[in-house]
Amino acid sequence: MTLRTKTVAFIMMAAAYPTLLLADLPQILIPITGVPVDIQGEWQVTELRDGDTGNFSVIDPTEPEMTISFGDGTFGLSARCNAIFGDIFARDGRHQVVGKMFSSMKLCPEEQDQQEKRLWQAFPEKGHYHRVGDFLYLFDKNGELAIALTIYSK
């Protein structure tokens, strides 16, 4: 019996017997989060599209730095005060946040607070990514570049 046949049989059984446990799902369907090794790690934001204006701007070296980190199925956004994080699925150049994004609630200096808001607004919860050498580009669901990053090296 092929995996496809097993999956169809499972779905039909689940419809007839709604108490069927998730543990009975074919293993190929689990997990729902994951990040390829080539984009895991910490990345520094070099440019981003501002949510308020829609303009794409370079991050000035005098501004608080912004980083995005990807773990195995997780991501984190930071301007070095609060932590914004969540679960993510990325594969074959596409990504999607799974569930909600969360943030710690520290009282931050105004400049860092504004940077975190800019980063949160710019981060595309659904879209695609493209890595070229030491650079990573995140695009929104409409295919517009949202954030440009480089490997974090400080």
Short mmCIF file of C-alpha atoms in Angstrom, two decimals:
data_model
loop_
_atom_site.label_atom_id
_atom_site.label_comp_id
_atom_site.label_asym_id
_atom_site.label_seq_id
_atom_site.Cartn_x
_atom_site.Cartn_y
_atom_site.Cartn_z
CA MET A 1 0.00 0.00 0.00
CA THR A 2 1.48 3.38 -1.01
CA LEU A 3 1.76 6.35 1.33
CA ARG A 4 -0.92 8.15 -0.67
CA THR A 5 -3.31 5.19 -0.33
CA LYS A 6 -2.59 5.01 3.42
CA THR A 7 -3.24 8.75 3.82
CA VAL A 8 -6.54 8.57 1.91
CA ALA A 9 -7.59 5.54 3.98
CA PHE A 10 -6.71 7.40 7.18
CA ILE A 11 -8.75 10.46 6.16
CA MET A 12 -11.75 8.31 5.29
CA MET A 13 -11.47 6.42 8.61
CA ALA A 14 -11.12 9.70 10.51
CA ALA A 15 -14.34 10.96 8.94
CA ALA A 16 -16.14 7.78 10.00
CA TYR A 17 -14.44 7.57 13.41
CA PRO A 18 -13.65 11.11 14.65
CA THR A 19 -11.99 9.80 17.83
CA LEU A 20 -9.07 8.40 15.82
CA LEU A 21 -5.81 9.57 17.42
CA LEU A 22 -3.24 11.81 15.70
CA ALA A 23 -0.63 9.21 16.58
CA ASP A 24 -2.14 7.08 13.80
CA LEU A 25 -1.16 9.65 11.13
CA PRO A 26 1.53 8.52 8.68
CA GLN A 27 4.88 9.84 9.94
CA ILE A 28 5.50 11.78 6.71
CA LEU A 29 2.88 14.37 7.79
CA ILE A 30 4.64 15.30 11.03
CA PRO A 31 6.25 17.75 12.00
CA ILE A 32 4.61 20.96 10.87
CA THR A 33 7.60 23.13 11.79
CA GLY A 34 11.13 23.01 10.52
CA VAL A 35 13.88 25.18 9.04
CA PRO A 36 16.57 24.06 6.58
CA VAL A 37 20.10 24.04 8.01
CA ASP A 38 21.34 26.55 5.40
CA ILE A 39 19.25 29.38 6.90
CA GLN A 40 19.54 28.40 10.57
CA GLY A 41 21.51 30.81 12.73
CA GLU A 42 21.50 34.54 13.41
CA TRP A 43 21.11 37.12 10.62
CA GLN A 44 21.52 40.89 10.79
CA VAL A 45 18.94 43.08 9.08
CA THR A 46 20.58 45.38 6.52
CA GLU A 47 17.45 46.71 4.77
CA LEU A 48 13.71 46.46 5.30
CA ARG A 49 10.40 47.67 3.94
CA ASP A 50 8.77 50.04 6.44
CA GLY A 51 5.21 49.01 7.22
CA ASP A 52 3.99 52.59 7.62
CA THR A 53 5.41 54.06 4.40
CA GLY A 54 6.05 51.01 2.24
CA ASN A 55 9.52 52.41 1.48
CA PHE A 56 12.56 50.14 1.46
CA SER A 57 15.35 51.58 3.59
CA VAL A 58 18.93 50.74 4.56
CA ILE A 59 19.52 50.31 8.29
CA ASP A 60 21.95 53.03 9.34
CA PRO A 61 24.90 51.82 11.47
CA THR A 62 23.92 54.39 14.14
CA GLU A 63 20.48 52.77 14.57
CA PRO A 64 19.99 49.89 17.05
CA GLU A 65 20.83 46.66 15.25
CA MET A 66 18.04 44.26 14.34
CA THR A 67 18.52 40.52 14.01
CA ILE A 68 16.47 37.52 12.96
CA SER A 69 17.45 34.06 14.10
CA PHE A 70 16.17 30.73 12.79
CA GLY A 71 16.37 27.51 14.75
CA ASP A 72 14.95 24.11 13.95
CA GLY A 73 11.30 25.11 13.56
CA THR A 74 11.56 28.43 15.41
CA PHE A 75 12.43 32.04 14.68
CA GLY A 76 13.26 35.11 16.77
CA LEU A 77 13.28 38.82 16.00
CA SER A 78 15.25 41.28 18.11
CA ALA A 79 16.50 44.84 18.41
CA ARG A 80 18.44 43.74 21.52
CA CYS A 81 15.73 44.40 24.10
CA ASN A 82 12.55 42.34 23.76
CA ALA A 83 12.37 38.93 22.13
CA ILE A 84 9.75 38.32 19.45
CA PHE A 85 9.46 34.66 18.58
CA GLY A 86 7.32 31.87 17.20
CA ASP A 87 7.24 28.65 15.23
CA ILE A 88 7.93 28.54 11.50
CA PHE A 89 7.94 26.07 8.65
CA ALA A 90 10.41 26.66 5.82
CA ARG A 91 11.19 24.38 2.90
CA ASP A 92 11.98 24.65 -0.80
CA GLY A 93 12.29 28.45 -0.63
CA ARG A 94 8.90 29.03 1.05
CA HIS A 95 8.17 29.92 4.65
CA GLN A 96 5.13 30.36 6.88
CA VAL A 97 4.73 31.24 10.53
CA VAL A 98 2.82 28.47 12.30
CA GLY A 99 0.45 29.86 14.92
CA LYS A 100 0.96 33.22 16.58
CA MET A 101 4.02 35.40 17.14
CA PHE A 102 4.80 36.30 20.76
CA SER A 103 6.88 39.00 22.44
CA SER A 104 8.43 39.57 25.84
CA MET A 105 7.21 42.82 27.40
CA LYS A 106 10.32 44.58 28.74
CA LEU A 107 10.34 48.34 29.05
CA CYS A 108 12.86 49.28 26.36
CA PRO A 109 14.50 52.56 25.41
CA GLU A 110 12.36 54.36 22.82
CA GLU A 111 14.86 53.88 19.98
CA GLN A 112 15.00 50.08 20.46
CA ASP A 113 11.23 49.89 20.92
CA GLN A 114 10.71 51.63 17.56
CA GLN A 115 13.19 49.28 15.85
CA GLU A 116 11.36 46.23 17.21
CA LYS A 117 8.04 47.57 15.93
CA ARG A 118 9.57 48.20 12.48
CA LEU A 119 11.01 44.69 12.38
CA TRP A 120 7.77 43.03 13.53
CA GLN A 121 5.77 44.94 10.89
CA ALA A 122 8.25 44.11 8.13
CA PHE A 123 8.64 40.40 8.93
CA PRO A 124 6.59 38.45 6.36
CA GLU A 125 4.60 35.75 8.14
CA LYS A 126 4.05 34.00 4.81
CA GLY A 127 6.16 34.21 1.68
CA HIS A 128 9.40 32.90 0.32
CA TYR A 129 13.11 33.25 0.99
CA HIS A 130 16.25 33.16 -1.11
CA ARG A 131 19.81 32.71 0.15
CA VAL A 132 22.76 33.93 -1.92
CA GLY A 133 26.11 33.35 -0.19
CA ASP A 134 26.15 35.32 3.07
CA PHE A 135 22.86 37.08 2.25
CA LEU A 136 19.26 36.06 2.92
CA TYR A 137 16.24 37.75 1.38
CA LEU A 138 12.71 37.42 2.78
CA PHE A 139 9.81 38.15 0.45
CA ASP A 140 6.15 38.64 1.39
CA LYS A 141 3.24 36.60 0.02
CA ASN A 142 2.95 39.03 -2.93
CA GLY A 143 6.57 38.45 -3.94
CA GLU A 144 7.83 41.85 -2.76
CA LEU A 145 11.16 42.02 -0.95
CA ALA A 146 10.44 42.67 2.74
CA ILE A 147 13.81 42.21 4.49
CA ALA A 148 17.44 41.83 3.38
CA LEU A 149 19.86 40.20 5.84
CA THR A 150 23.48 39.18 6.14
CA ILE A 151 25.05 36.57 8.40
CA TYR A 152 25.47 38.07 11.87
CA SER A 153 29.16 38.46 12.68
CA LYS A 154 29.54 40.53 15.86
#
